[in-house]
Amino acid sequence: MNIAIVGTGYVGLVSGTCFAELGNTVICVDNNAKKIEDLNKGIIPIYEPGLEELVAKNRKEKRLFFTNDMKTAVEKSKVIFIAVGTPPKLDGDADLKYIEQVSRDVARYMNNYKVVVEKSTVPVQTNKWVKYIMRLNNHKVDFDVASNPEFLKEGSAIEDFMHPDRVVLGVESEKARKLLVKLYEPLKAPIVVTNIQSAEIIKHASNSFLATKISFINAVANVCEQVGADIEKVAEGMGLDKRIGSSFLKAGIGYGGSCFPKDVQAFIRIAQSLGCNFDILKEVEKVNENQRKLVFKKIEQALWILNDKKIGVLGIAFKPNTDDLRSAPAIDIINMLEAEGAHVKAFDPKAMAHAKELLPNVDFCKNAYEAIKGCDALVLITEWPEFKKLSLTKIKKLLKHPIVIDARNMFDPAKMRKLGFKYFDIGRPKA
Ligand code: UGA
């Protein structure tokens, strides 16, 4: 099938590449000339495991193309996915100006029947507006709108695309249903076909529910800490109940990234604007914000006065296997440390190039040991697997004081204490 993907951000690029890998001919369009120029040279703007290789393979096999030419992309395609950004505005509402622009452009260039599919995360009823705007800009050509939310996790996006738990299709015509089902059939995943509003809500509700699970387990962790219970065991004991499930029950510094914070906030705003009470999500946000403050308090508990202290931070990305810094807890922690007069040395395997722009006062080091050397304490914020392999005896030797604040419960508390560390973690017994 001939497909166009408008927007070569994280979702657009991964989806376009994977659709090509499934045998479709895919044109990815973006108005950022430099990005398209880079992509046409094989330079990938984000770090996502396996993506570079898959882009190269599908370009070579002439199934994947990158262009600024929206007109040709629209004319040549049967299905057009909109995957442009919907960043939060200052009031928390999603900013839909890019969606509106693209809807106008697509409508203008439509030469025959198309299905225009919304893939960006948008508030319920956005599709109605997309349809309205498209009709306003093109009275002649028949088209359908549809919603196909994505459930890709950064760091495992290709795997998530190729082996999804489910595919959700919000459609309003049999013609659109048939085309989209055909496109996704090769994945052999359950396909939920519903109306457009339901598909839009499935996305917001899924992300908000997962964020709720994380805040719930973090709130439980804080209770555990007070009574000497172990959050890891509590989560294991809860998660084995199939109705609860074990994923997204990892206590830590709370959720970050480009999706959960934005989507929870947007869902609160949507519910509010519809006159529905969804205060539970306000609490989810509050617990999440508080979790960062709790980690900061642990640093203060370990060192008392932070002025002039040297702190080694491991992990800046909002989670492992990505270079994404959006709503990354590390940024907040580093800002709080610097506000108290501390000096931060840091290391992240992939996110340092971006981090340098956001955190100009941080001393970025070439490896984890360099970042730890001579520091008053080590703060571990992102659980990159390679940090687990670090030599604890070497860390102890390099630190000025053997103090570790582990915001992801990466290390074994008994082992840490045996080695002589003052070890601060989340929701686990003190000894
Ligand atoms: C999330 C969803 O998981 C995807 O299904 C969805 O498609 C995507 O948002 C999106 O809307 O585009 P992502 O933000 O890439 O994916 O990352 P997750 O792996 O879900 O992690 C989100 C945050 O929660 C991270 O900061 C992570 O550290 C944190 N987390 C996750 C926990 O603190 N504990 C957990 O048990 C799980």
Coordinates of C-alpha atoms and ligand atoms in Angstrom, one line a residue:
M1 CA 0.0 0.0 0.0
N2 CA 1.2 3.6 -0.6
I3 CA 1.4 5.5 2.6
A4 CA 2.4 9.0 3.6
I5 CA 3.4 9.9 7.1
V6 CA 3.4 13.6 8.0
G7 CA 5.8 14.5 10.7
T8 CA 9.2 12.7 11.2
G9 CA 9.3 13.0 14.9
Y10 CA 9.7 9.9 17.1
V11 CA 6.2 8.4 16.3
G12 CA 6.3 9.3 12.6
L13 CA 9.8 8.0 11.9
V14 CA 9.3 4.7 13.8
S15 CA 5.9 4.0 12.3
G16 CA 6.9 5.0 8.8
T17 CA 10.0 2.8 8.9
C18 CA 8.1 -0.2 10.3
F19 CA 5.3 0.2 7.7
A20 CA 8.0 0.1 5.0
E21 CA 9.5 -3.0 6.6
L22 CA 6.1 -4.6 6.3
G23 CA 6.4 -4.1 2.5
N24 CA 4.5 -0.8 2.0
T25 CA 5.9 2.1 0.1
V26 CA 6.2 5.0 2.6
I27 CA 6.8 8.6 2.0
C28 CA 7.7 10.5 5.2
V29 CA 7.1 14.3 5.0
D30 CA 8.4 17.0 7.2
N31 CA 8.7 20.8 6.8
N32 CA 12.0 20.8 8.5
A33 CA 14.4 20.9 5.6
K34 CA 17.5 20.1 7.6
K35 CA 15.9 17.0 9.1
I36 CA 14.9 15.7 5.7
E37 CA 18.4 16.4 4.3
D38 CA 19.9 14.5 7.2
L39 CA 17.4 11.6 6.9
N40 CA 18.3 11.3 3.2
K41 CA 21.9 11.0 4.2
G42 CA 21.0 8.2 6.8
I43 CA 21.4 10.5 9.8
I44 CA 18.7 9.7 12.3
P45 CA 17.7 12.6 14.6
I46 CA 16.8 10.5 17.6
Y47 CA 18.4 7.5 19.4
E48 CA 16.2 4.5 19.2
P49 CA 17.7 1.0 19.2
G50 CA 17.6 -0.7 15.7
L51 CA 16.1 2.4 13.9
E52 CA 19.1 3.5 12.0
E53 CA 19.7 0.0 10.5
L54 CA 16.0 -0.4 9.6
V55 CA 15.8 3.0 8.0
A56 CA 19.0 2.2 5.9
K57 CA 17.6 -1.2 4.9
N58 CA 14.2 0.2 3.7
R59 CA 15.8 3.1 1.9
K60 CA 18.1 0.8 0.1
E61 CA 15.2 -1.5 -0.9
K62 CA 13.3 1.7 -2.1
R63 CA 10.3 1.4 0.1
L64 CA 11.1 4.4 2.4
F65 CA 11.5 8.0 1.2
F66 CA 11.9 11.3 3.0
T67 CA 10.8 14.6 1.5
N68 CA 9.5 18.2 2.1
D69 CA 7.2 17.8 -0.8
M70 CA 3.8 17.4 0.8
K71 CA 1.9 17.7 -2.6
T72 CA 3.6 14.6 -4.1
A73 CA 3.4 12.7 -0.9
V74 CA -0.4 13.2 -0.6
E75 CA -1.1 12.6 -4.3
K76 CA 0.8 9.3 -4.3
S77 CA -0.7 7.9 -1.1
K78 CA -3.9 6.1 -0.3
V79 CA -3.5 6.4 3.5
I80 CA -2.0 9.5 5.1
F81 CA -1.0 9.4 8.8
I82 CA -0.7 12.7 10.7
A83 CA 2.1 12.3 13.3
V84 CA 3.0 15.8 14.1
G85 CA 3.6 17.2 17.6
T86 CA 0.9 18.2 20.0
P87 CA 3.0 20.0 22.7
P88 CA 1.2 21.3 25.9
K89 CA 0.3 25.0 26.0
L90 CA 1.0 27.0 29.1
D91 CA -2.5 26.1 30.4
G92 CA -2.0 22.4 29.9
D93 CA -4.2 22.0 26.9
A94 CA -2.6 20.3 23.9
D95 CA -1.6 22.7 21.2
L96 CA -3.2 21.5 18.0
K97 CA -1.9 24.2 15.6
Y98 CA 0.3 21.7 13.7
I99 CA -2.5 19.3 13.3
E100 CA -4.7 22.0 11.8
Q101 CA -1.9 23.2 9.4
V102 CA -1.3 19.6 8.2
S103 CA -5.1 19.0 7.8
R104 CA -5.4 22.0 5.5
D105 CA -2.3 21.1 3.4
V106 CA -3.4 17.5 3.0
A107 CA -6.9 18.6 2.0
R108 CA -5.5 21.0 -0.5
Y109 CA -3.5 18.4 -2.3
M110 CA -6.0 15.5 -2.3
N111 CA -6.5 14.3 -5.9
N112 CA -8.6 11.2 -5.1
Y113 CA -10.1 9.2 -2.2
K114 CA -7.8 9.1 0.9
V115 CA -8.0 7.9 4.5
V116 CA -6.4 10.5 6.8
V117 CA -5.4 8.9 10.0
E118 CA -4.6 10.8 13.2
K119 CA -1.7 9.1 15.0
S120 CA -0.6 12.0 17.3
T121 CA -2.1 11.9 20.7
V122 CA -5.0 14.3 20.6
P123 CA -7.9 15.3 22.8
V124 CA -11.2 13.5 22.0
Q125 CA -13.1 15.2 19.2
T126 CA -10.0 16.4 17.4
N127 CA -10.9 14.2 14.4
K128 CA -14.2 16.0 14.0
W129 CA -12.2 19.3 13.6
V130 CA -9.7 17.6 11.2
K131 CA -12.7 16.5 9.1
Y132 CA -14.3 19.9 9.2
I133 CA -11.1 21.8 8.3
M134 CA -10.4 19.3 5.5
R135 CA -13.9 19.7 4.0
L136 CA -13.6 23.5 4.2
N137 CA -10.4 23.3 2.2
N138 CA -11.5 20.7 -0.3
H139 CA -15.2 20.4 -1.4
K140 CA -14.6 18.0 -4.2
V141 CA -12.6 14.9 -3.2
D142 CA -14.1 12.1 -1.1
F143 CA -12.1 11.2 2.0
D144 CA -12.4 9.5 5.5
V145 CA -10.8 10.4 8.7
A146 CA -9.7 7.8 11.3
S147 CA -7.9 7.6 14.6
N148 CA -5.1 5.1 15.1
P149 CA -3.3 5.9 18.4
E150 CA 0.2 4.6 19.0
F151 CA 1.4 2.7 22.0
L152 CA 5.2 2.7 21.3
K153 CA 7.6 3.0 24.2
E154 CA 10.8 4.9 23.6
G155 CA 13.7 2.5 23.7
S156 CA 11.7 -0.5 22.4
A157 CA 9.6 1.2 19.8
I158 CA 10.3 -1.1 16.9
E159 CA 9.6 -4.2 18.9
D160 CA 6.4 -2.5 20.2
F161 CA 5.3 -1.6 16.6
M162 CA 6.0 -5.1 15.2
H163 CA 4.6 -7.0 18.1
P164 CA 1.8 -4.9 19.6
D165 CA -0.5 -6.0 22.4
R166 CA -3.3 -4.5 20.3
V167 CA -4.0 -2.2 17.4
V168 CA -6.7 0.4 17.9
L169 CA -8.6 1.7 14.9
G170 CA -11.3 4.4 15.2
V171 CA -13.2 4.6 11.9
E172 CA -16.5 5.8 10.6
S173 CA -16.7 4.0 7.2
E174 CA -16.4 0.4 6.0
K175 CA -14.0 1.6 3.3
A176 CA -11.6 3.1 5.9
R177 CA -11.9 0.0 8.2
K178 CA -11.0 -2.4 5.3
L179 CA -8.0 -0.4 4.3
L180 CA -6.6 0.0 7.8
V181 CA -7.3 -3.6 8.8
K182 CA -5.4 -4.7 5.7
L183 CA -2.5 -2.5 6.6
Y184 CA -2.2 -3.9 10.1
E185 CA -3.2 -7.6 9.4
P186 CA 0.5 -8.7 8.8
L187 CA 1.2 -8.0 12.5
K188 CA -1.3 -10.7 13.6
A189 CA -2.2 -8.7 16.7
P190 CA -5.7 -8.2 18.1
I191 CA -7.4 -5.3 16.3
V192 CA -10.0 -3.2 18.2
V193 CA -12.2 -1.5 15.8
T194 CA -14.4 1.3 17.2
N195 CA -15.7 4.8 16.6
I196 CA -13.2 7.6 16.5
Q197 CA -14.0 9.2 19.9
S198 CA -13.4 5.8 21.6
A199 CA -10.1 5.4 19.9
E200 CA -9.0 8.8 21.0
I201 CA -10.0 8.1 24.6
I202 CA -8.3 4.7 24.6
K203 CA -5.0 6.4 24.1
H204 CA -5.5 9.0 26.9
A205 CA -7.0 6.5 29.3
S206 CA -4.2 3.9 28.7
N207 CA -1.4 6.4 29.3
S208 CA -3.2 7.9 32.3
F209 CA -3.9 4.5 33.8
L210 CA -0.2 3.5 33.5
A211 CA 0.8 6.8 35.1
T212 CA -1.7 6.0 37.9
K213 CA -0.1 2.6 38.4
I214 CA 3.4 4.3 38.8
S215 CA 2.1 7.0 41.2
F216 CA 0.2 4.3 43.2
I217 CA 3.3 2.2 43.7
N218 CA 5.4 5.2 44.6
A219 CA 2.8 6.2 47.2
V220 CA 2.9 2.6 48.5
A221 CA 6.7 2.8 48.6
N222 CA 6.6 5.8 50.8
V223 CA 4.4 3.9 53.3
C224 CA 6.7 0.9 53.1
E225 CA 9.7 3.1 54.0
Q226 CA 8.0 4.3 57.2
V227 CA 7.2 0.7 58.4
G228 CA 10.2 -1.3 57.3
A229 CA 8.4 -3.1 54.4
D230 CA 10.1 -3.8 51.1
I231 CA 8.4 -2.2 48.0
E232 CA 10.1 -4.7 45.7
K233 CA 8.4 -7.6 47.4
V234 CA 5.2 -5.7 47.9
A235 CA 5.1 -5.0 44.1
E236 CA 5.9 -8.7 43.4
G237 CA 3.2 -9.9 45.7
M238 CA 0.6 -7.5 44.1
G239 CA 1.8 -8.0 40.5
L240 CA 1.4 -11.8 40.5
D241 CA -2.4 -11.2 40.8
K242 CA -3.3 -11.3 37.1
R243 CA -5.9 -8.7 37.6
I244 CA -3.2 -6.2 38.7
G245 CA -0.2 -7.4 36.6
S246 CA 3.4 -6.8 37.4
S247 CA 4.4 -4.2 34.8
F248 CA 4.6 -0.5 35.7
L249 CA 4.8 -1.3 39.4
K250 CA 8.4 -0.2 39.7
A251 CA 8.8 2.4 42.4
G252 CA 11.4 5.1 41.8
I253 CA 11.7 8.8 41.1
G254 CA 8.4 8.9 39.2
Y255 CA 7.5 9.1 35.5
G256 CA 8.9 11.5 33.0
G257 CA 9.1 11.6 29.2
S258 CA 7.2 13.3 26.4
C259 CA 4.0 11.3 27.0
F260 CA 2.8 10.6 30.5
P261 CA 3.2 14.1 32.0
K262 CA 1.6 15.7 28.9
D263 CA -1.2 13.1 28.5
V264 CA -2.2 13.1 32.1
Q265 CA -2.4 16.9 32.1
A266 CA -4.3 16.9 28.9
F267 CA -6.8 14.3 30.1
I268 CA -7.4 16.3 33.3
R269 CA -8.1 19.3 31.1
I270 CA -10.4 17.4 28.7
A271 CA -12.4 16.0 31.6
Q272 CA -12.7 19.4 33.2
S273 CA -13.8 21.0 30.0
L274 CA -16.6 18.4 29.7
G275 CA -17.7 18.9 33.3
C276 CA -16.5 15.5 34.4
N277 CA -14.6 15.0 37.7
F278 CA -11.3 13.3 37.3
D279 CA -9.5 14.5 40.4
I280 CA -7.8 11.1 40.8
L281 CA -5.5 12.2 38.0
K282 CA -4.6 15.4 39.8
E283 CA -3.4 13.2 42.7
V284 CA -1.4 11.1 40.3
E285 CA 0.4 14.3 39.1
K286 CA 0.9 15.4 42.7
V287 CA 2.5 12.1 43.8
N288 CA 4.7 12.2 40.7
E289 CA 5.9 15.8 41.4
N290 CA 6.5 14.9 45.1
Q291 CA 8.6 11.9 44.2
R292 CA 11.3 14.1 42.7
K293 CA 11.2 16.3 45.9
L294 CA 11.6 13.2 48.0
V295 CA 14.7 12.1 46.2
F296 CA 16.1 15.6 46.6
K297 CA 15.3 15.4 50.4
K298 CA 17.3 12.1 50.6
I299 CA 20.3 13.9 49.1
E300 CA 19.9 16.6 51.8
Q301 CA 19.4 13.9 54.4
A302 CA 22.7 12.4 53.3
L303 CA 24.8 15.6 53.1
W304 CA 22.9 18.3 55.1
I305 CA 24.2 21.5 53.5
L306 CA 24.6 21.2 49.7
N307 CA 26.4 24.5 49.1
D308 CA 29.8 23.8 47.5
K309 CA 29.3 20.0 47.5
K310 CA 30.3 18.0 44.5
I311 CA 27.5 15.6 43.3
G312 CA 28.0 12.9 40.7
V313 CA 24.8 12.2 38.8
L314 CA 24.4 9.0 36.7
G315 CA 21.7 9.0 34.1
I316 CA 20.0 12.1 32.6
A317 CA 17.6 10.7 30.0
F318 CA 14.1 10.2 31.4
K319 CA 14.6 6.4 31.1
P320 CA 17.2 4.0 29.6
N321 CA 17.7 3.4 25.9
T322 CA 16.7 6.9 24.9
D323 CA 18.4 10.3 24.6
D324 CA 15.1 12.0 25.4
L325 CA 15.2 14.6 28.1
R326 CA 11.6 15.8 28.1
S327 CA 10.3 16.0 31.6
A328 CA 13.4 14.0 32.7
P329 CA 13.6 13.8 36.6
A330 CA 17.3 14.4 36.4
I331 CA 16.9 17.9 35.0
D332 CA 14.8 18.9 38.0
I333 CA 17.1 17.2 40.5
I334 CA 20.2 18.9 38.9
N335 CA 18.4 22.3 38.9
M336 CA 17.5 21.9 42.6
L337 CA 21.1 20.9 43.4
E338 CA 22.5 23.9 41.6
A339 CA 20.0 26.2 43.3
E340 CA 21.5 25.1 46.6
G341 CA 25.0 25.9 45.4
A342 CA 26.1 22.3 44.6
H343 CA 28.4 21.5 41.7
V344 CA 27.2 18.6 39.5
K345 CA 29.3 16.2 37.5
A346 CA 27.2 13.9 35.3
F347 CA 27.3 11.0 32.8
D348 CA 24.6 9.5 30.5
P349 CA 25.4 7.0 27.8
K350 CA 23.2 8.7 25.1
A351 CA 21.7 12.0 26.3
M352 CA 24.7 14.2 27.0
A353 CA 24.7 16.1 23.7
H354 CA 21.2 17.4 24.4
A355 CA 21.8 17.8 28.1
K356 CA 24.7 20.1 27.5
E357 CA 22.4 22.7 26.0
L358 CA 19.9 22.5 28.9
L359 CA 22.4 22.3 31.8
P360 CA 25.3 24.6 30.9
N361 CA 26.8 24.5 34.4
V362 CA 27.1 20.8 34.7
D363 CA 30.5 19.1 34.2
F364 CA 29.7 16.3 31.7
C365 CA 32.2 13.4 32.0
K366 CA 33.3 10.8 29.5
N367 CA 32.3 7.9 31.6
A368 CA 30.5 7.0 34.9
Y369 CA 33.7 6.7 36.9
E370 CA 34.9 10.1 35.9
A371 CA 31.5 11.6 37.0
I372 CA 31.8 9.9 40.4
K373 CA 35.5 10.8 41.0
G374 CA 36.0 13.1 44.0
C375 CA 32.3 13.6 44.6
D376 CA 30.6 13.9 48.0
A377 CA 27.8 11.6 46.9
L378 CA 26.6 9.7 43.9
V379 CA 23.0 10.1 42.8
L380 CA 21.7 7.5 40.4
I381 CA 18.7 8.7 38.4
T382 CA 18.3 6.6 35.2
E383 CA 18.6 2.8 35.4
W384 CA 20.8 2.3 32.4
P385 CA 21.8 -1.5 32.5
E386 CA 25.5 -0.6 32.2
F387 CA 25.4 1.2 35.6
K388 CA 24.5 -2.2 37.2
K389 CA 27.8 -3.5 35.9
L390 CA 29.9 -0.8 37.5
S391 CA 32.4 -2.0 40.2
L392 CA 31.1 -1.0 43.6
T393 CA 34.5 -1.2 45.2
K394 CA 35.8 1.2 42.5
I395 CA 32.9 3.6 43.1
K396 CA 33.6 3.5 46.8
K397 CA 37.3 4.3 46.2
L398 CA 36.5 7.2 43.8
L399 CA 33.9 8.9 46.0
K400 CA 35.0 11.4 48.7
H401 CA 32.4 9.9 51.0
P402 CA 30.7 6.5 50.4
I403 CA 27.2 7.9 49.9
V404 CA 24.9 6.6 47.2
I405 CA 21.3 7.9 46.6
D406 CA 19.7 5.3 44.3
A407 CA 16.5 6.8 42.9
R408 CA 15.7 3.6 40.9
N409 CA 16.6 0.8 43.4
M410 CA 19.3 -0.5 41.1
F411 CA 21.6 -1.9 43.7
D412 CA 21.2 -4.5 46.5
P413 CA 20.8 -2.7 49.8
A414 CA 22.4 -5.5 51.9
K415 CA 25.4 -5.6 49.6
M416 CA 25.8 -1.8 49.6
R417 CA 25.7 -1.7 53.4
K418 CA 28.2 -4.6 53.6
L419 CA 30.6 -2.7 51.4
G420 CA 30.3 0.3 53.8
F421 CA 28.1 2.6 51.7
K422 CA 25.6 5.0 53.2
Y423 CA 22.8 3.9 50.9
F424 CA 19.5 5.7 50.3
D425 CA 16.9 4.0 48.1
I426 CA 13.1 4.0 47.6
G427 CA 10.7 2.1 49.8
R428 CA 13.0 -0.6 51.1
P429 CA 13.9 -1.5 54.7
K430 CA 16.9 0.4 56.1
A431 CA 18.8 -2.6 57.3
Ligands
UGA1 C1 4.6 5.7 27.1 C2 3.7 4.4 27.0 O1 4.3 3.4 27.8 C3 3.5 4.0 25.6 O2 2.6 2.9 25.5 C4 3.0 5.2 24.8 O3 2.8 4.9 23.4 C5 3.9 6.4 24.9 O4 4.0 6.7 26.3 C6 3.3 7.5 24.1 O5 2.2 8.0 24.5 O6 3.9 7.9 23.1 P1 7.3 6.1 27.1 O7 6.9 7.5 27.5 O8 8.2 5.9 25.9 O9 5.9 5.3 26.6 O10 7.9 5.4 28.3 P2 7.5 4.3 29.4 O11 8.4 3.1 29.3 O12 6.1 4.1 29.4 O13 8.0 5.1 30.7 C7 7.4 6.3 31.1 C8 8.0 6.8 32.4 O14 7.5 6.0 33.5 C9 9.5 6.7 32.5 O15 9.9 7.9 33.1 C10 9.8 5.5 33.4 O16 11.0 5.6 34.1 C11 8.6 5.6 34.3 N1 8.2 4.2 34.9 C12 7.8 3.2 34.1 C13 8.3 4.0 36.3 O17 8.7 5.0 37.0 N2 8.0 2.8 36.8 C14 7.5 1.8 36.0 O18 7.2 0.8 36.6 C15 7.4 2.0 34.6

